[in-house]
Structures are given as C-alpha cells and as structure tokens.
XYZ file of C-alpha atoms in Angstrom:
695
model
C 9.378 19.493 -4.081
C 6.934 16.607 -3.681
C 5.400 16.183 -0.261
C 6.629 13.086 1.566
C 4.597 11.501 4.387
C 5.368 12.656 7.920
C 8.073 10.582 9.596
C 6.919 7.636 11.693
C 8.152 7.678 15.268
C 5.796 5.153 16.802
C 5.029 1.898 15.053
C 1.520 0.485 15.336
C 0.623 -3.193 14.809
C -1.795 -2.498 11.943
C 0.803 -0.704 9.836
C 2.254 -2.306 6.710
C 6.012 -1.775 6.267
C 7.259 0.832 3.843
C 7.296 -0.048 0.131
C 10.286 0.700 -2.098
C 10.571 -0.347 -5.725
C 12.109 0.509 -9.052
C 9.733 -1.577 -11.179
C 12.037 -4.626 -11.232
C 12.542 -5.206 -7.507
C 9.994 -4.442 -4.809
C 10.725 -4.335 -1.084
C 8.779 -4.091 2.116
C 11.237 -2.789 4.702
C 10.118 -3.035 8.312
C 10.719 -0.378 10.957
C 13.941 -2.268 11.786
C 14.718 -3.170 8.163
C 17.733 -5.364 8.946
C 15.573 -8.059 10.528
C 12.156 -7.712 8.883
C 11.231 -7.378 5.227
C 9.912 -8.951 2.034
C 11.238 -8.907 -1.531
C 9.456 -9.430 -4.862
C 11.221 -9.601 -8.232
C 9.306 -8.788 -11.400
C 8.699 -11.983 -13.368
C 9.690 -14.392 -10.603
C 6.971 -17.054 -10.537
C 5.952 -19.720 -8.037
C 3.074 -22.081 -7.400
C 0.855 -20.411 -4.848
C 0.618 -22.835 -1.894
C -3.080 -22.083 -1.337
C -4.485 -21.588 -4.832
C -2.052 -24.103 -6.414
C -1.719 -21.941 -9.522
C 0.969 -19.670 -10.942
C 1.619 -16.412 -9.153
C 4.520 -14.328 -7.958
C 7.383 -15.902 -6.045
C 9.057 -14.241 -3.091
C 12.764 -13.594 -3.474
C 15.488 -13.749 -0.818
C 15.472 -10.585 1.258
C 18.402 -8.609 -0.195
C 19.013 -6.091 2.595
C 18.915 -8.235 5.718
C 21.448 -7.904 8.485
C 22.183 -7.980 12.154
C 23.859 -5.987 14.902
C 25.775 -7.271 17.904
C 26.980 -5.423 20.992
C 29.272 -7.350 23.338
C 27.681 -10.628 22.259
C 24.044 -9.467 22.358
C 22.406 -9.813 18.922
C 19.611 -7.652 17.557
C 18.029 -10.649 15.797
C 17.734 -12.514 19.104
C 16.739 -9.492 21.175
C 14.456 -7.431 18.888
C 12.593 -5.967 21.872
C 15.772 -4.175 22.873
C 15.533 -2.179 19.650
C 13.452 0.986 19.593
C 12.340 2.832 16.482
C 13.473 6.432 16.528
C 12.174 7.487 13.132
C 11.404 6.087 9.692
C 11.172 8.610 6.903
C 10.382 8.471 3.202
C 11.997 10.850 0.768
C 9.600 10.707 -2.170
C 11.714 13.212 -4.101
C 14.635 10.792 -4.255
C 13.039 7.365 -3.851
C 14.805 6.716 -0.536
C 13.843 5.351 2.857
C 15.764 6.250 6.011
C 15.230 4.218 9.190
C 16.720 5.233 12.526
C 16.609 3.027 15.599
C 18.436 2.452 18.872
C 19.649 -0.946 20.088
C 20.573 -1.325 23.744
C 22.654 -3.975 25.434
C 23.443 -3.483 29.087
C 24.652 0.081 29.500
C 25.607 0.459 25.830
C 23.369 1.959 23.181
C 24.011 1.813 19.457
C 22.347 4.496 17.341
C 21.694 3.120 13.867
C 20.688 4.860 10.653
C 19.771 2.750 7.616
C 19.406 4.289 4.153
C 17.779 2.059 1.512
C 16.921 2.536 -2.157
C 16.237 0.485 -5.272
C 18.457 1.769 -8.059
C 16.713 3.135 -11.141
C 19.943 3.445 -13.153
C 20.941 -0.192 -12.451
C 17.492 -1.620 -11.745
C 18.582 -5.134 -10.761
C 20.375 -3.643 -7.741
C 19.304 -2.682 -4.226
C 21.638 -0.585 -2.119
C 21.769 -0.039 1.616
C 23.950 2.002 3.936
C 24.078 1.196 7.663
C 25.708 3.776 9.936
C 26.295 2.910 13.582
C 27.507 5.007 16.502
C 27.871 3.747 20.071
C 27.764 5.749 23.290
C 30.560 3.832 25.042
C 33.366 1.453 24.043
C 32.162 -2.021 23.090
C 32.747 -4.946 20.780
C 30.555 -4.135 17.784
C 29.628 -6.552 14.994
C 27.681 -5.361 11.944
C 26.347 -8.013 9.565
C 24.895 -7.883 6.059
C 22.712 -10.754 4.827
C 20.903 -12.014 1.764
C 18.255 -14.078 3.465
C 15.702 -16.605 2.105
C 14.529 -17.573 5.597
C 10.776 -17.993 5.851
C 9.950 -18.093 2.130
C 8.739 -21.121 0.193
C 11.345 -22.691 -2.044
C 14.717 -24.384 -1.878
C 18.417 -23.883 -2.458
C 19.800 -24.812 -5.862
C 23.219 -23.313 -5.322
C 25.101 -21.353 -2.674
C 28.579 -20.074 -3.450
C 31.115 -18.023 -1.516
C 33.932 -18.627 -3.991
C 34.259 -17.570 -7.614
C 35.107 -20.198 -10.264
C 38.540 -19.731 -11.843
C 39.492 -16.935 -9.434
C 41.886 -16.935 -6.481
C 39.766 -14.413 -4.577
C 35.966 -14.188 -4.538
C 34.556 -11.538 -6.846
C 31.519 -11.110 -4.598
C 30.820 -11.837 -0.950
C 28.456 -14.596 -2.023
C 25.813 -15.705 -4.485
C 22.868 -18.050 -4.450
C 20.402 -19.688 -6.797
C 17.004 -19.958 -5.146
C 14.214 -22.081 -6.616
C 10.658 -20.960 -5.937
C 7.919 -23.236 -4.649
C 6.760 -25.543 -7.415
C 9.958 -25.076 -9.402
C 8.442 -22.569 -11.840
C 11.481 -20.296 -11.777
C 14.674 -19.460 -9.949
C 16.115 -16.264 -8.532
C 19.786 -15.439 -8.605
C 21.172 -13.250 -5.846
C 24.651 -11.886 -5.273
C 25.997 -9.287 -2.875
C 29.089 -7.252 -2.073
C 29.840 -5.330 1.118
C 32.179 -2.456 1.905
C 33.024 -1.376 5.460
C 34.456 1.852 6.829
C 35.522 1.408 10.403
C 39.134 2.271 10.962
C 41.824 -0.198 11.989
C 41.510 -3.625 13.529
C 38.390 -4.678 11.653
C 37.767 -8.419 11.474
C 35.775 -9.635 8.480
C 33.957 -12.968 8.485
C 31.759 -14.653 5.889
C 29.524 -17.669 6.455
C 31.301 -20.060 4.068
C 30.568 -23.568 5.322
C 26.862 -23.891 6.177
C 25.150 -24.678 2.855
C 21.715 -23.741 4.212
C 22.644 -20.568 6.067
C 21.744 -17.130 4.694
C 24.590 -15.478 2.857
C 26.229 -13.178 5.381
C 29.281 -11.016 5.919
C 30.154 -9.660 9.357
C 32.534 -6.909 10.410
C 33.727 -6.874 14.025
C 35.495 -3.912 15.573
C 36.357 -2.499 18.982
C 34.034 0.462 18.655
C 34.577 3.898 20.163
C 31.977 6.625 20.753
C 33.849 9.293 18.815
C 33.527 7.664 15.410
C 30.902 6.285 13.018
C 30.949 2.789 11.473
C 29.511 2.431 7.998
C 28.520 -0.709 6.102
C 27.547 -0.469 2.435
C 25.659 -3.391 0.920
C 25.062 -3.916 -2.797
C 22.716 -6.746 -3.793
C 21.503 -7.851 -7.205
C 18.409 -10.008 -7.777
C 17.776 -11.574 -11.196
C 14.885 -13.907 -12.142
C 15.438 -16.898 -14.414
C 12.990 -15.366 -16.903
C 15.604 -12.656 -17.491
C 18.681 -14.925 -17.648
C 19.086 -18.698 -17.725
C 21.923 -18.503 -15.168
C 20.488 -15.795 -12.940
C 22.947 -16.219 -10.052
C 25.882 -15.715 -12.372
C 24.280 -12.702 -14.011
C 23.508 -11.289 -10.564
C 27.213 -11.682 -9.752
C 28.174 -9.700 -12.845
C 25.654 -6.962 -12.171
C 26.437 -6.520 -8.488
C 30.103 -6.338 -9.386
C 29.256 -3.437 -11.673
C 27.245 -1.791 -8.895
C 30.103 -2.008 -6.412
C 32.644 -0.795 -8.935
C 30.549 2.235 -9.748
C 30.121 2.939 -6.058
C 27.393 3.767 -3.598
C 27.449 7.533 -3.995
C 27.480 7.384 -7.802
C 24.452 5.103 -7.916
C 22.720 7.178 -5.286
C 23.298 10.348 -7.307
C 22.014 8.627 -10.458
C 18.942 7.392 -8.612
C 18.230 10.886 -7.341
C 18.711 12.252 -10.847
C 16.260 9.714 -12.259
C 13.638 10.682 -9.687
C 14.262 14.364 -10.383
C 13.327 13.729 -14.005
C 10.240 11.735 -12.998
C 9.036 14.535 -10.729
C 9.081 17.028 -13.582
C 5.767 15.428 -14.485
C 4.314 16.115 -11.032
C 0.585 16.871 -11.145
C 0.184 20.142 -9.248
C -3.223 20.912 -7.751
C -3.010 24.691 -7.570
C -5.168 26.222 -4.855
C -6.058 22.878 -3.271
C -5.021 22.490 0.333
C -1.727 20.771 1.008
C -3.440 17.522 1.968
C -4.714 17.015 -1.583
C -1.303 17.759 -3.037
C 0.244 15.254 -0.641
C -2.285 12.625 -1.746
C -1.486 13.303 -5.405
C 2.259 13.156 -4.734
C 1.985 9.840 -2.897
C -0.068 8.328 -5.719
C 2.434 9.622 -8.265
C 5.364 8.196 -6.290
C 3.905 4.718 -5.885
C 2.832 4.550 -9.525
C 6.251 5.480 -10.880
C 8.076 3.361 -8.311
C 6.208 0.332 -9.663
C 7.090 0.737 -13.352
C 10.360 1.017 -15.241
C 11.452 1.100 -18.858
C 13.483 -2.076 -18.185
C 10.591 -4.088 -16.788
C 10.009 -7.239 -18.838
C 6.908 -8.365 -16.974
C 4.641 -5.319 -16.652
C 3.438 -4.688 -13.089
C 0.583 -5.995 -10.989
C -2.393 -4.722 -9.033
C -0.158 -3.744 -6.102
C 2.920 -3.014 -8.149
C 5.714 -5.088 -6.615
C 4.379 -4.745 -3.087
C 3.442 -7.691 -0.907
C 2.912 -8.434 2.746
C 1.726 -11.753 4.204
C -1.712 -10.353 5.092
C -2.481 -9.902 1.372
C -5.258 -12.108 0.086
C -6.170 -13.353 -3.383
C -4.034 -11.224 -5.703
C -0.842 -13.029 -6.643
C 1.118 -10.726 -8.903
C -0.926 -11.265 -12.059
C -1.213 -8.633 -14.780
C -4.844 -7.585 -15.057
C -6.956 -4.905 -16.737
C -6.144 -2.527 -13.900
C -2.766 -1.834 -15.460
C -3.850 -0.739 -18.941
C -7.041 0.955 -17.715
C -5.787 2.813 -14.649
C -1.980 2.756 -14.322
C -0.987 3.147 -17.970
C -2.632 6.499 -18.914
C -0.651 8.669 -16.474
C 2.611 6.860 -17.214
C 2.013 7.358 -20.931
C 2.385 11.134 -20.633
C 4.808 11.365 -17.699
C 7.092 8.331 -18.260
C 6.407 7.023 -21.788
C 9.333 4.598 -21.765
C 7.856 2.869 -18.715
C 4.457 2.830 -20.439
C 6.131 1.261 -23.473
C 7.471 -1.520 -21.243
C 3.977 -2.284 -19.930
C 2.764 -2.770 -23.492
C 5.855 -4.817 -24.416
C 4.673 -7.439 -21.922
C 1.460 -7.816 -23.952
C 3.283 -7.820 -27.294
C 5.528 -10.644 -26.174
C 2.533 -12.713 -25.039
C 0.260 -12.252 -28.027
C 0.422 -15.950 -28.810
C -1.052 -16.758 -25.390
C -3.945 -14.360 -26.110
C -4.474 -16.030 -29.478
C -4.596 -19.476 -27.883
C -6.912 -18.182 -25.185
C -9.365 -16.858 -27.792
C -9.267 -20.171 -29.638
C -10.019 -22.149 -26.475
C -13.121 -19.999 -25.977
C -14.184 -20.559 -29.582
C -13.287 -17.085 -30.881
C -10.881 -15.654 -33.409
C -8.270 -12.989 -32.828
C -6.851 -12.106 -29.421
C -8.518 -12.592 -26.049
C -6.121 -11.527 -23.330
C -6.632 -13.488 -20.111
C -8.336 -12.004 -17.091
C -5.338 -12.707 -14.848
C -2.164 -13.042 -16.892
C 0.582 -15.205 -15.399
C 4.102 -13.765 -15.297
C 5.841 -16.479 -17.328
C 3.784 -17.006 -20.473
C 0.859 -14.619 -20.159
C -1.660 -17.438 -19.837
C -4.816 -17.410 -17.732
C -3.963 -17.840 -14.049
C -7.173 -16.797 -12.248
C -7.991 -18.820 -9.164
C -10.249 -21.836 -9.680
C -12.489 -20.850 -6.777
C -14.068 -18.084 -8.912
C -15.206 -19.887 -12.072
C -17.592 -17.075 -13.054
C -14.627 -14.812 -13.765
C -13.975 -16.556 -17.080
C -16.937 -14.455 -18.278
C -15.074 -11.244 -17.371
C -13.539 -10.627 -20.780
C -13.237 -6.862 -21.121
C -9.484 -6.936 -20.412
C -8.795 -7.273 -24.168
C -10.547 -3.971 -24.772
C -8.380 -2.189 -22.207
C -5.243 -3.623 -23.785
C -6.253 -2.569 -27.306
C -7.221 0.950 -26.218
C -3.881 1.348 -24.448
C -2.050 0.566 -27.692
C -4.191 3.130 -29.512
C -3.469 5.731 -26.829
C 0.253 5.085 -27.119
C 0.193 5.788 -30.856
C -1.869 8.959 -30.379
C 0.431 10.276 -27.642
C 3.734 9.453 -29.326
C 2.842 9.692 -33.007
C 5.141 6.705 -33.575
C 4.166 5.305 -36.987
C 6.715 2.487 -36.821
C 5.256 1.365 -33.509
C 1.777 1.502 -35.028
C 2.736 -0.808 -37.879
C 4.945 -3.210 -35.968
C 3.414 -3.461 -32.488
C 0.057 -1.719 -32.094
C -1.583 -2.828 -35.303
C -1.324 -6.604 -34.684
C -2.940 -6.126 -31.261
C -5.703 -3.800 -32.496
C -6.412 -6.050 -35.462
C -6.453 -9.134 -33.245
C -8.824 -7.629 -30.675
C -11.097 -6.199 -33.395
C -11.304 -9.653 -34.961
C -12.059 -11.100 -31.536
C -14.935 -8.628 -31.136
C -16.180 -9.575 -34.601
C -16.339 -13.230 -33.605
C -17.676 -12.456 -30.121
C -20.754 -10.433 -31.146
C -24.076 -12.005 -32.079
C -26.229 -10.497 -34.855
C -29.855 -9.962 -33.796
C -32.716 -7.721 -34.810
C -31.362 -5.118 -32.363
C -27.919 -5.042 -33.956
C -24.734 -6.683 -32.746
C -24.990 -7.923 -29.181
C -22.363 -9.219 -26.753
C -23.966 -11.859 -24.597
C -22.993 -13.563 -21.375
C -20.366 -11.368 -19.824
C -19.473 -10.195 -16.353
C -18.735 -6.510 -16.153
C -16.864 -4.281 -13.762
C -19.539 -4.835 -11.119
C -18.647 -8.553 -11.176
C -22.216 -9.712 -11.032
C -22.739 -13.223 -9.743
C -24.263 -14.331 -13.034
C -23.315 -13.227 -16.557
C -25.435 -10.550 -18.235
C -26.095 -9.593 -21.843
C -24.953 -6.292 -23.346
C -23.011 -4.933 -20.430
C -22.798 -1.209 -21.163
C -19.108 -0.844 -20.346
C -18.227 -3.866 -22.457
C -20.242 -2.730 -25.467
C -19.051 0.869 -25.240
C -15.404 -0.199 -24.978
C -15.805 -2.668 -27.843
C -17.228 0.121 -29.996
C -14.292 2.364 -29.198
C -11.798 -0.387 -30.048
C -13.482 -0.959 -33.403
C -13.452 2.766 -34.140
C -9.767 3.056 -33.285
C -8.878 -0.068 -35.263
C -10.828 1.153 -38.291
C -9.107 4.549 -38.213
C -5.698 2.917 -38.047
C -6.676 0.552 -40.856
C -7.302 3.610 -43.031
C -3.896 5.053 -42.108
C -2.193 1.791 -42.987
C -4.312 1.282 -46.124
C -5.758 -1.976 -44.834
C -9.101 -3.313 -46.102
C -10.732 -3.740 -42.674
C -11.981 -0.212 -41.986
C -15.450 -0.406 -43.549
C -16.244 -3.727 -41.892
C -15.214 -2.558 -38.439
C -16.912 0.813 -38.744
C -20.166 -0.902 -39.720
C -19.825 -3.227 -36.761
C -19.116 -0.316 -34.411
C -22.235 1.527 -35.607
C -24.335 -1.581 -35.053
C -23.241 -2.619 -31.540
C -26.317 -2.502 -29.367
C -26.320 -0.322 -26.258
C -29.089 -0.754 -23.671
C -30.781 2.632 -23.190
C -33.864 3.580 -21.236
C -35.300 5.827 -23.929
C -37.943 7.262 -21.651
C -35.381 8.572 -19.194
C -32.557 8.985 -21.686
C -30.011 6.960 -19.671
C -27.589 4.205 -20.580
C -28.361 1.062 -18.597
C -25.588 -1.052 -17.113
C -26.900 -4.131 -18.959
C -30.019 -5.672 -20.474
C -31.570 -6.825 -17.208
C -30.719 -3.655 -15.322
C -33.549 -1.928 -13.515
C -33.642 1.286 -11.529
C -35.376 -0.750 -8.841
C -32.348 -3.017 -8.413
C -30.569 -2.757 -5.094
C -27.123 -3.723 -3.903
C -23.522 -2.920 -4.723
C -23.628 -4.328 -8.254
C -26.675 -2.217 -9.085
C -24.985 0.945 -7.786
C -21.708 0.360 -9.661
C -21.499 3.083 -12.334
C -20.367 0.782 -15.152
C -21.986 2.891 -17.859
C -20.149 5.979 -16.602
C -16.827 4.180 -17.067
C -17.789 3.878 -20.713
C -18.007 7.676 -20.855
C -14.719 8.118 -18.999
C -12.070 6.809 -19.325
C -13.246 4.886 -22.418
C -14.528 8.130 -24.023
C -17.563 6.664 -25.750
C -19.429 9.564 -27.360
C -23.121 10.229 -26.769
C -25.216 13.351 -27.113
C -25.083 15.895 -24.304
C -28.516 15.101 -22.915
C -27.843 11.359 -22.674
C -24.488 11.985 -21.024
C -25.963 14.337 -18.456
C -28.974 12.127 -17.721
C -26.777 9.063 -17.330
C -24.353 10.809 -14.993
C -27.159 12.253 -12.859
C -28.849 8.871 -12.620
C -25.804 6.920 -11.435
C -24.525 9.652 -9.132
C -27.906 9.498 -7.477
C -27.368 5.876 -6.503
C -23.571 5.577 -6.312
C -23.304 6.047 -2.530
C -23.698 2.326 -1.886
C -20.828 1.586 -4.261
C -18.265 4.228 -3.324
C -15.698 2.667 -1.036
C -15.242 -0.304 -3.353
C -12.161 -0.411 -5.591
C -11.509 0.985 -9.065
C -14.381 3.195 -10.179
C -14.692 5.016 -6.843
C -11.671 7.161 -7.734
C -13.417 8.392 -10.898
C -16.724 9.524 -9.412
C -15.528 13.069 -8.694
C -14.815 13.506 -12.409
C -18.428 12.697 -13.279
C -19.697 15.288 -10.802
C -17.348 17.856 -12.350
C -18.824 17.102 -15.777
C -22.162 18.231 -14.391
C -20.527 21.481 -13.280
C -20.934 20.636 -9.596
C -17.632 21.595 -7.965
C -18.759 20.848 -4.407
C -19.921 17.349 -5.301
C -16.708 16.748 -7.206
C -14.700 17.491 -4.079
C -17.018 15.413 -1.904
C -16.800 12.385 -4.189
C -13.023 12.586 -4.468
C -12.949 12.646 -0.677
C -15.106 9.534 -0.351
C -13.920 7.833 -3.533
C -10.204 8.360 -3.071
C -8.980 10.230 0.022
C -10.712 7.796 2.370
C -8.781 4.918 0.750
C -5.389 6.378 1.738
C -3.916 4.977 4.936
C -1.302 6.005 7.462
C 1.560 6.044 7.961
C 2.915 6.166 4.388
C -0.092 7.426 2.382
C -0.578 4.104 0.612
C -3.852 3.624 -1.231
C -5.815 0.655 0.037
C -7.984 -1.583 -2.141
C -11.125 -0.727 -0.143
C -12.006 2.328 1.870
C -11.333 1.285 5.452
C -13.574 4.136 6.538
C -16.460 2.126 5.070
C -15.037 -1.370 5.406
C -12.847 -1.411 8.529
C -12.622 -5.216 8.509
C -10.917 -5.349 5.114
C -7.153 -5.968 5.172
C -4.592 -3.253 4.523
C -3.301 -4.071 1.066
C -1.652 -1.243 -0.808
C -0.649 0.529 -2.904
C -3.615 -0.499 -5.079
C -2.767 0.644 -8.589
C -6.329 0.939 -9.912
C -7.337 3.370 -7.169
C -4.272 5.602 -7.176
C -4.044 5.402 -10.966
C -7.728 6.278 -11.233
C -7.228 9.394 -9.136
C -4.188 10.529 -11.139
C -6.028 9.807 -14.389
C -8.996 11.834 -13.163
C -6.704 14.788 -12.485
C -4.657 14.528 -15.681
C -7.374 13.546 -18.148
C -10.862 13.683 -16.643
C -10.868 17.125 -15.042
C -8.788 18.740 -17.785
C -10.885 17.299 -20.627
C -7.820 15.741 -22.251
C -8.728 13.198 -24.933
C -5.904 11.599 -26.902
C -6.575 11.373 -30.625
C -4.839 11.628 -34.018
C -5.500 15.390 -33.956
C -2.863 17.961 -33.105
C -2.201 18.021 -29.321
C -3.655 21.523 -28.996
C -6.984 20.031 -30.071
C -7.018 17.245 -27.474
C -9.123 19.205 -25.001
C -12.833 18.621 -25.474
C -14.705 20.372 -22.680
C -14.765 23.256 -20.267
C -12.528 22.948 -17.209
C -14.476 22.325 -14.003
C -12.431 21.556 -10.902
C -13.415 20.582 -7.353
C -14.201 23.404 -4.954
C -11.020 25.202 -3.900
C -8.900 23.910 -6.767
C -7.845 26.816 -8.974
C -5.872 24.916 -11.605
C -4.137 21.695 -12.528
C -0.637 22.218 -13.883
C 2.047 19.822 -15.107
C 5.391 21.330 -16.036
C 6.485 18.474 -18.261
C 4.525 15.879 -20.141
C 5.801 14.001 -23.176
C 3.741 14.540 -26.336
C 4.692 13.391 -29.817
C 8.312 13.054 -28.756
C 8.522 16.538 -27.220
C 8.107 17.935 -23.723
C 4.934 19.910 -23.119
C 3.363 21.964 -20.318
C -0.274 21.479 -19.310
C -2.391 24.200 -17.688
C -6.068 23.672 -16.867
C -7.589 26.617 -14.982
C -10.967 26.468 -13.361
C -13.607 27.898 -15.664
C -11.480 28.002 -18.817
C -13.279 26.908 -21.948
C -10.362 24.620 -22.731
C -7.125 23.613 -21.041
C -3.882 24.348 -22.879
C -0.931 22.205 -23.837
C 2.212 24.116 -24.770
C 4.919 22.226 -26.644
C 8.357 23.083 -25.259
C 11.861 22.965 -26.728
C 13.204 19.429 -26.934
C 15.811 20.080 -24.250
C 13.331 21.429 -21.692
C-alpha cells in the first residue's frame, strides 16, 4: 500500500490546506472543510485582477456547509471548533477531517469524508457524519458557495424548468472576473437522520450561496449523515454549463455515494499498480515517492480537456505569479511518468496541444518564423501567449516547443500507435522542425540559435544556449526518423540540419558550455544552473563518454549554489549516479528534492524552504515532483524510449543512490501491454518484462 502522510492533529498557521483533485476539479479543503476551502476547475478562465491577463478562474466552493447547535453556528463561532484529526488516504484519493464543535455544554463530533470522483470527474462528493453528546437541536447545512471569489452571478435556480419538483437542490451560473468564462454548479443532498427532520433550502435570496439545511432534534445514541453531490462544469466544456452540471449531478446522485466511492477507490487501485518502489531505501524515501506519485496522478485525467498547470489544480491565496497556465513543465517533467503509468492521462495532456496548434502557428508567425512556436505560458481558452507583461524578457524563452515535440515523439515510441503518429504527432513534429529550420542562422560555425533565454532565465538573451541547441537537435532527429517511417521527403534536410547545429564546447576541458558567453569564472545562480546537463537528461542528447563525464563533473562541481531552485534540482542526483557515485546521488536527491517537501501533507514546494525560508509555500510543484519521479523511472534505470523493441530501451548500467537496492514497478504500459520494470543496483541493464494483457 502507498504510504500516506501522518495525520494532522494540530494545525499550524503556515500550513496550506490539503489538496484533492481528479484532474478536472481541484480543491483545497481546510482543517474544518465546511467553512474554508478553494476550488479550481480545469479550463475555467478569468482576468487576473493584478496582472490583467488571462489565467485560471476560481470556482464556487462545492463542498461548503455549516453546523448549528441550539442556535449557535459554526460559521459564526469558528473558534469553538477544534481539529481532532485530518488524514489523507493516498491509496483511495480520499481526505477525512474530524473536528469537534462545542456550544454550551453540548459537543458535536463531526467526521467529513471528501473525494473528487475519477469515474464521474465533474463531480465532488462529501459525507458529513455528526454525533452529539447530549440532546440538542441540530442543523446540518450543505452549501455551494461563491463567497469571496471574483466574479458575478449570471443565474441562480432552485426550481427546475418544466418540472413540478426540483431535480436538484439548486444550480448556479457563475461568471468569472472579466467575463472570460462561466462555471455551472449544481448540487443534490441526501440526509439520514431518522424521523422529524425538517428540510429547508435558501430559495428567495438571489445572492445567497446555494444551501440546503436539515434540522433535527438530535440524540446522543445515533449518527446523522449528510451526503452532498456537487458538479462543476466550465463553459469551455459546455455552452450551458449550469444545465449540464444539473444533468451530471443527477447522474451522480442516482448512482449513489457508495457506488461512486467504490469506483473511485477502484480507479486509484489501478493507478497504484504503477507505483515506483524504491527497494532497500528507508521508508522516508518511499513516502516521498508515493506523495509525488499521488499528486501527479491526482492532477491529470484522461477526460481533462485543458492539460494541467505548474501546480496541477491547486491554489491558495498566498500563491504568487503562476496563474494556471500550461508551460514547458508539463511536457518536460510531468508527462514522462504519466506516459508509462497512466497513458490515457498523458494522451489528454497532448490533446490540449493538438487542439491549439493554430495558436502555435500564429505565435510563430508573429515572431517572424514558420511552423509551430508554442507559447511560453499557454492560456486555458485558446492556447495563446498569456505570460505576464512585467517580464518582457521571457518572450525570448522559446524552448517550450521543443519539449512539446519531444513529448509527442515519446508517446509514439511508448505506445507504438502508428495512427496517432500520422494523425496527431506528425503535424506537431513537422511544425516544430520547420520552426527550428526558420529559427536557426547559418554561420561559419554551422547552424546557430541566437538570442534566447534558457532554463537559467538569464537577464539578457544569450546565443547558442546548450539546452536549447541540444533539444532542437533531438527534435530534428526524431522528426527525420518519423519522416522516413511515413515516407515523407523531409528526412535528409532535417538530418543535415541536426548534424550542423552548433554546440558550444570548451575543447580544452572537453565540456559543453551553457551558452556562447559562458565562462567557468562566472558566478551566481544562472552560472551554476546545469542547463547543459538537462540536454543529456532528460533530453538524451548523445555525446561521447569522455565529454559526458567531463561535463557532468564540471557542473556538479559548481551546482551547490543552484540546488534549492526549482526544476533541475530534482535531477542532480541522476547525474551523480551516472558518474557511479552512489553517495553523491543520495546527497543530491536529499538537497535537490527531499528538502523541497513540506509538512504536513508531503507537498513539494517550488523552492527549497531549507535554503529559502522566506519563499511562500506553493505546492505541489509539478516540475519538482515530476523531475524526481522521472529520475527514478528513467534516469536511474537508464530507460530511453525509442523505436527499438522495449527490451532494448535500457542504455546504461544501473547505479542507484546509497542504500537503494532496486527500483521496481509492477505495471507500466508499453506498446499497449502491461510490463514489469526491475532495475537492480549494479546490473548491466535493467529489465522490462511484457506481461499478459489482462495483468
């Protein structure tokens, strides 16, 4: 079973509430989830009130509520509530919150179970169980609440057109700030509380949260249970989202709480068959891997129409400048693990790019290039550039197209889907290869890519950024190989271009330089960022053994100033392992990943708070947790996807961090079949065993 975080019994002010998601709906549920929480819906867009550009829009909180004992309300007296325990169940994608609410001499013990359904992914379900220690008048309320979020009502209904009785408890149409989109919400409640229950809905106040209350003369010997089903639908998914939400929540209620809960548990059981097991590592490392795996898969779904963002579908008001955009983090760091463990979810991430190819084509044209240039920060509606205006230099950060193209190539290698190659992958690979062709400049040194900002995000653009040129070469090689398979005439041209792309190398020391102006004497974070190493892994640019070793040794010797920053820090342990240094591999994974993980729920922060304690808590950061999982699944095992037979995908000897005996995965998906991966420390090659289709 996966290792869930320890239960929280004392809430601290610096904590961020627990994150639940199914890839379409994301929740932050506070320690008393009825009265504190945030909801995000994939694709829902709003004008950010600070940056004034397109970003995510907050949705009405779908699992709000209240509790009343003899006239005393939890929402008005939150200090009379005390957290007893909040507990994740990573195995089943559930959150259980237990708290006590006291009024006078009466105490209500409350247990709240919450989950986002994976089988009906537009639905969130919640069960509230209440017991009291003495007779009292008890009122339990369920709410769908837009209070405190930017936007406005478009519609609020507690009746159903052409029906004598309401089909749902209520529905609403909420318009986000700036009017970019709307969110439909509908909910149904069911109450188990014996006889004499009085039900009341807020039907008259057009600006009040949707709410249904159940009042009962409560007795200590019995339990009172409220089930709440809520559906959230963005206007990008349906042009009448509140009506579609009504249909979907009606389906949820008809199927029932326990059925949907069982289906959700079954879906997570299948997901966990791809668990990355760190054999021999202490339990702490396995817990870190399990948490990363949980948050990654919680944030992606085969039904997602809008990919996922740098924090998945997580948000809390202390978050800063990331506003739900789709960026290179997804294809570079989140996609590779999903590709082998949840390929249908990986397919959905790529579908977002396929459906927005025209925006990439227009973006390339506006920059004066041909082909496809995917934007740095892709907006949820149309896939157009949405990066904040306060960072104008980021228009030079153009390597996102290379990550997108390589992800499409990886998908074809992993699945062997020739139809997908022809219909979906090829147009993207061809478009990005043509963009590279128009982006390079022919000089006496070969083909150069000038004026770019690389992973280190230098203040000023540089020429021939190593990561950019290495990734561009790999895209051209992949595109040329696919052109041969499809009998297209482009292969020779792209292969020649790939051979001619200039790479800055210090020939005296035999190391790849981060860019043309790079000097070993340079100081600072940008100079210590191992951009060239990212070209070796995960881009898999091939160089001779001596150059690879010299380059890794050089950057590991100066990487200390960088580690603690996001993205590449999680990969550094892999580079040490490639040198055969198991102790350094463990040390760098500690500093480059473990120190990013924060209590109480093992969420991965953007920065290491051990190094940067003043940075905000903003997790789960997909690039960091995805980078760690990718290091375990690909980097340490030597797995390199290619057109070759899967047994030939392993390219190097297995070297694992000190104390790790093996990495095992019981079920990956390879070429349409399940497969088992075993990578034992010291083996010349890891093994991938194809299993029967029903395994």
